[in-house]
PDB file of C-alpha atoms in Angstrom:
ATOM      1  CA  UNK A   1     122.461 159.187  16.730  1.00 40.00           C
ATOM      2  CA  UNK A   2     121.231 159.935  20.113  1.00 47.00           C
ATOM      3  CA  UNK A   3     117.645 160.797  20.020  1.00 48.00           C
ATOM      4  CA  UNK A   4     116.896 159.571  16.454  1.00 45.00           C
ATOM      5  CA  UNK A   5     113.843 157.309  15.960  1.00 48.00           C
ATOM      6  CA  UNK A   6     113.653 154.268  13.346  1.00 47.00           C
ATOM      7  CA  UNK A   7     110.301 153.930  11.757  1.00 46.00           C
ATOM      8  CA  UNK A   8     108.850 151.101  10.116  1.00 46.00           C
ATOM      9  CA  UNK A   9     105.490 149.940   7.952  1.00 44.00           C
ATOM     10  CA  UNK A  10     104.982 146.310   8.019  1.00 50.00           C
ATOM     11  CA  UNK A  11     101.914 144.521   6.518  1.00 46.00           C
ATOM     12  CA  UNK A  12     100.667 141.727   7.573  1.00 47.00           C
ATOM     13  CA  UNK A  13      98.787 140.056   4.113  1.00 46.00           C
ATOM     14  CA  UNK A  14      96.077 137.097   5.021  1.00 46.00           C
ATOM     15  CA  UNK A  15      97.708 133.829   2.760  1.00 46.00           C
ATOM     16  CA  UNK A  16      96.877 130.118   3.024  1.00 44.00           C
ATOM     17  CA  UNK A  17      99.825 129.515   5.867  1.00 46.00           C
ATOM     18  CA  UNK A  18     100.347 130.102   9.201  1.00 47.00           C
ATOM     19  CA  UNK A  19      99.988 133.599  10.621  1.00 49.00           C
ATOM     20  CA  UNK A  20     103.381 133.946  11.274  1.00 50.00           C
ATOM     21  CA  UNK A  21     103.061 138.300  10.699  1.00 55.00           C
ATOM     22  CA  UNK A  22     106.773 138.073  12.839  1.00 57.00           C
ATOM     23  CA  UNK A  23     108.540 135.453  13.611  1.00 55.00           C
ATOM     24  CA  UNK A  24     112.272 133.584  13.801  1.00 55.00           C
ATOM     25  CA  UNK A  25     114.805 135.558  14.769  1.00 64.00           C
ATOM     26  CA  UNK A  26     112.720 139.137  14.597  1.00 70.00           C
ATOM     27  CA  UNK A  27     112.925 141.763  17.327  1.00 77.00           C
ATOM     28  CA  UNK A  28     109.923 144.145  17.378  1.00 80.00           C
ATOM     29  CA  UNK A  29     109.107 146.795  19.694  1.00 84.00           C
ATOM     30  CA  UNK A  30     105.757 148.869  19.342  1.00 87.00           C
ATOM     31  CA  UNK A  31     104.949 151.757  20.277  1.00 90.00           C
ATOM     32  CA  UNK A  32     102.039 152.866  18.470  1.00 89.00           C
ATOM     33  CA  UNK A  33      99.963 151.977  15.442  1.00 86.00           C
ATOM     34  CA  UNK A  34      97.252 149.698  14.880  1.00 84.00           C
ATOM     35  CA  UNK A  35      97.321 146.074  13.328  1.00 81.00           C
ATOM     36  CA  UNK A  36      93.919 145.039  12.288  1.00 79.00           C
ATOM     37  CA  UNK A  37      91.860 141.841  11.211  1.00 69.00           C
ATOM     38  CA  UNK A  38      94.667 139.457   9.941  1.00 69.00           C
ATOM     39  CA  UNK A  39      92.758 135.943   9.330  1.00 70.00           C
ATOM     40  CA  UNK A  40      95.016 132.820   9.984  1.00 68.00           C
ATOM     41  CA  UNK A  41      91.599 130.718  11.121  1.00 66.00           C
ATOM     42  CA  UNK A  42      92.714 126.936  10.896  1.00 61.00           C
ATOM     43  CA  UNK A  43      96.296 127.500  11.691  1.00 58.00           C
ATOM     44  CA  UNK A  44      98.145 128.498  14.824  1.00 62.00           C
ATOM     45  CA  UNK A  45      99.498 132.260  15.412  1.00 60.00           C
ATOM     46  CA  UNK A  46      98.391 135.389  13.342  1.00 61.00           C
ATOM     47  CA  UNK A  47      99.597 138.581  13.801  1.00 63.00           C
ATOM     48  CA  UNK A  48     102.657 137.922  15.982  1.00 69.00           C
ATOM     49  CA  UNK A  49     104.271 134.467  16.320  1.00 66.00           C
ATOM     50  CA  UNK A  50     107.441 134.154  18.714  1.00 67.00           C
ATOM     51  CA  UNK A  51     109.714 131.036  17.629  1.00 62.00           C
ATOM     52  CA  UNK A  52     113.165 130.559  18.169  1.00 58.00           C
ATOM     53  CA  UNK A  53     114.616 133.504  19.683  1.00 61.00           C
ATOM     54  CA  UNK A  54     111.609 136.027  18.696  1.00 75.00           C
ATOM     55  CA  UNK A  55     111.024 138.991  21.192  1.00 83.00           C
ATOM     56  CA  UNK A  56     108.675 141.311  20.688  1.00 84.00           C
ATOM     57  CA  UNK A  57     107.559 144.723  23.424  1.00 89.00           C
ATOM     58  CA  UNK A  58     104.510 146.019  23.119  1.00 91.00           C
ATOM     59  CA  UNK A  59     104.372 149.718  24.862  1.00 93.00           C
ATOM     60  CA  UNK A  60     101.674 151.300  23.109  1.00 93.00           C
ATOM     61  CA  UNK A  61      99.694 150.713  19.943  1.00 91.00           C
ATOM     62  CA  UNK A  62      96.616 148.085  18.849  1.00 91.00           C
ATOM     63  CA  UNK A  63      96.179 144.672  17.729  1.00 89.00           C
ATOM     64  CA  UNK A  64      92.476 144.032  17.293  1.00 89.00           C
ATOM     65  CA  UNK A  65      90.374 141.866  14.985  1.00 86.00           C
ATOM     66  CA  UNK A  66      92.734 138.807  14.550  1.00 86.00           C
ATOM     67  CA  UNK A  67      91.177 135.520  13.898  1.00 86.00           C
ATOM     68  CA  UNK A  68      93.821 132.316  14.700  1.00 83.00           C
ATOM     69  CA  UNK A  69      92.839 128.498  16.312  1.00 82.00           C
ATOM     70  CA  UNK A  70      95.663 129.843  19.024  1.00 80.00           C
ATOM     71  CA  UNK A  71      96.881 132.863  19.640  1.00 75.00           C
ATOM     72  CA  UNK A  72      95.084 135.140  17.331  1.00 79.00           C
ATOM     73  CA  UNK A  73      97.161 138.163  18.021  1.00 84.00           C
ATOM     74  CA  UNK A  74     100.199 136.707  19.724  1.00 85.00           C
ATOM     75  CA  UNK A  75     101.382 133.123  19.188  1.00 84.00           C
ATOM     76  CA  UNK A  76     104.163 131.865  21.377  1.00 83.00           C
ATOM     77  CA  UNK A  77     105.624 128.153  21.217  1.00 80.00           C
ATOM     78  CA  UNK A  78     109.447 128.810  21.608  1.00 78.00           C
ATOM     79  CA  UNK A  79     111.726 128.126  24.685  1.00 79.00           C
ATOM     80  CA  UNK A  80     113.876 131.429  23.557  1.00 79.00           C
ATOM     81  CA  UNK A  81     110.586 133.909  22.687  1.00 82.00           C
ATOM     82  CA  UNK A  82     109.966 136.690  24.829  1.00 86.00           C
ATOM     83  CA  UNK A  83     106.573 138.473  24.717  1.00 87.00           C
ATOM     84  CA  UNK A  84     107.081 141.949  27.168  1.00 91.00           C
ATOM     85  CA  UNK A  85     103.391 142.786  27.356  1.00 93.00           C
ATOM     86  CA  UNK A  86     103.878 146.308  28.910  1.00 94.00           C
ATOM     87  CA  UNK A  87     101.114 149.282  26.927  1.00 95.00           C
ATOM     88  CA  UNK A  88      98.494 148.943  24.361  1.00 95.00           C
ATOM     89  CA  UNK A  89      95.545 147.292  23.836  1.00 96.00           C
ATOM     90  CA  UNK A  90      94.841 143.768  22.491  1.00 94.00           C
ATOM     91  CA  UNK A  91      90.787 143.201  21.679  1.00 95.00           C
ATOM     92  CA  UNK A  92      88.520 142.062  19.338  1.00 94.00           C
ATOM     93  CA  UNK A  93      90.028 138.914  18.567  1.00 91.00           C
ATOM     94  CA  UNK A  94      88.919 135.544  17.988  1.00 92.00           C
ATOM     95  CA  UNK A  95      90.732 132.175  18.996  1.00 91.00           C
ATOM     96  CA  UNK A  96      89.773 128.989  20.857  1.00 91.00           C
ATOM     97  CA  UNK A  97      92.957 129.106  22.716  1.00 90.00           C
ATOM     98  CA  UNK A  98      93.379 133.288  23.909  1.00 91.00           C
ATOM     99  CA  UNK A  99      94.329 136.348  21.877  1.00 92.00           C
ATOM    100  CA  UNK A 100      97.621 135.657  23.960  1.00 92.00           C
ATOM    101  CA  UNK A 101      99.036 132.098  23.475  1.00 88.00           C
ATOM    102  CA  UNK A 102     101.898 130.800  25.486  1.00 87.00           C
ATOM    103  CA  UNK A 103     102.613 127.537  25.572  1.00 86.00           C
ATOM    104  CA  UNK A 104     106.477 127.879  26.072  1.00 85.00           C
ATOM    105  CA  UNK A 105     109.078 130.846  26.594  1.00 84.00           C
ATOM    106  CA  UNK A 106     109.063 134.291  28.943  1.00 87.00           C
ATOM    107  CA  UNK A 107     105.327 136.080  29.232  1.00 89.00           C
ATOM    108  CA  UNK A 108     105.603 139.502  30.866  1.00 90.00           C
ATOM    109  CA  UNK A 109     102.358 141.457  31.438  1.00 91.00           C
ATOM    110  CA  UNK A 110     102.162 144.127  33.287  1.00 90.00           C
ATOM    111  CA  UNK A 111     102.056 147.931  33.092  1.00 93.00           C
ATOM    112  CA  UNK A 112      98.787 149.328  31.440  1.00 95.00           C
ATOM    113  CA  UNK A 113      97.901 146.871  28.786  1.00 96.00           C
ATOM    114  CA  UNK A 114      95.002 146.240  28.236  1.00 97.00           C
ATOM    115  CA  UNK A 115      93.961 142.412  26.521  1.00 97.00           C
ATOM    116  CA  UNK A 116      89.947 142.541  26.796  1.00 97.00           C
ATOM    117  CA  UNK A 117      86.991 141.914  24.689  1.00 97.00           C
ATOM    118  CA  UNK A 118      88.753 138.917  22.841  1.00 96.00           C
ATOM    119  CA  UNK A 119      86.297 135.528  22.695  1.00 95.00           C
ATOM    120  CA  UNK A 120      86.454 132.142  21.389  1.00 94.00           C
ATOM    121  CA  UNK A 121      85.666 131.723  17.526  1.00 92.00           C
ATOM    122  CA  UNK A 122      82.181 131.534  17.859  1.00 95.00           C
ATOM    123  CA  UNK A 123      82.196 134.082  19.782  1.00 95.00           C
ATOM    124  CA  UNK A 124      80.283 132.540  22.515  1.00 97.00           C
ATOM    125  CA  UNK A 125      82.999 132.929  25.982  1.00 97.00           C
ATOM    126  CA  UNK A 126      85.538 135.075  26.818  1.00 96.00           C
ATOM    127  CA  UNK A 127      89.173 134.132  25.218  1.00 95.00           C
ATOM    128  CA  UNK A 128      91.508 136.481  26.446  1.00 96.00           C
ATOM    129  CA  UNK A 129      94.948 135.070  27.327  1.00 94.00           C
ATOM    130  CA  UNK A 130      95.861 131.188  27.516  1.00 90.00           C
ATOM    131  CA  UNK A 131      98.804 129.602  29.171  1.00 89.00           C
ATOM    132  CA  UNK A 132      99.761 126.318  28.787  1.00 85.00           C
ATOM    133  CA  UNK A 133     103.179 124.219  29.108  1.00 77.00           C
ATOM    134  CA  UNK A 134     106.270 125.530  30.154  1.00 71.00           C
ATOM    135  CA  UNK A 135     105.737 129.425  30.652  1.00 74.00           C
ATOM    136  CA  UNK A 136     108.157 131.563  32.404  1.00 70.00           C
ATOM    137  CA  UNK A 137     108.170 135.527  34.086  1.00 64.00           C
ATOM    138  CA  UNK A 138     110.815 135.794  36.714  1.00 55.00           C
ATOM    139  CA  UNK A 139     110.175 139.109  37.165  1.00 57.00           C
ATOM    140  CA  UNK A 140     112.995 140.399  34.675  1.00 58.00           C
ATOM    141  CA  UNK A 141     112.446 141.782  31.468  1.00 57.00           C
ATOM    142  CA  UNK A 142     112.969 140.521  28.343  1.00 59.00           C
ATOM    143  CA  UNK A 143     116.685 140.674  27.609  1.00 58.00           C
ATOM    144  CA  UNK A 144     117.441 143.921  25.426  1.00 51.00           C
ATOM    145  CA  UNK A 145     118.130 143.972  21.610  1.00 47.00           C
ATOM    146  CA  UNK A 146     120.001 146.563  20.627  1.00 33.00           C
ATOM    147  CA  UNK A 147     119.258 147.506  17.488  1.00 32.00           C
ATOM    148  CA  UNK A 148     121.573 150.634  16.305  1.00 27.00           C
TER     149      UNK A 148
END
């Protein structure tokens, strides 16, 4: 219906494997809301993790707290992910290798997000976002899901 909005809870539970709070094959878009202090140190990826053809917009909302050897709020390693980077804040998180990873797929940042106060796990440098590999932003956005 025109208009109508589609809400949805989703917890994110620390467990002995990798972060991987979204990943293969997963469209998210947020808007709002707060994701806090998911703990994947040792592995790769923590709250968000784009493989395969994972996309996921962030407009508005939090992700703070995260703990992750890469990417501690947003892990991306595929040629198909998508990270739209657009509103929001990312902060308080703790990685080696940035709160934003990319190491392959399309990184858009722009708009007024905001990734700051993130540092390395001992918290002794600055770790905010880390590209490596084959990252792309030609400008375009992410290609739409439609999800109706």
């Amino acid at each position: 219906k025109a208009g109508a909005k589609n809400y949805a809870v989703i917890n994110l539970c620390d467990d002995d494997r990798d972060g991987d709070g979204i990943r293969e094959k997963s469209y998210m878009h947020m808007y709002g809301g707060t994701v806090i202090g998911r703990d994947a140190q040792g592995y790769s990826g923590s709250s968000v993790r784009l493989m395969m053809t994972t996309q996921f917009n962030m407009y508005g909302g939090t992700i703070r707290g995260d703990k992750a050897n890469a990417g501690s709020a947003i892990y991306m390693d595929s040629s198909n992910g998508c990270a739209n980077l657009q509103g929001g804040t990312i902060t308080g998180g703790k990685s080696d290798k940035g709160a934003v990873y990319a190491s392959n797929g399309k990184l858009i940042i722009g708009g007024d997000v905001q990734i700051t106060g993130n540092t390395t796990l001992d918290g002794s440098a600055p770790s905010n976002v880390y590209l490596a590999g084959n990252v792309k932003d030609n400008g375009k956005a992410c290609d739409h899901h439609d999800c109706h």
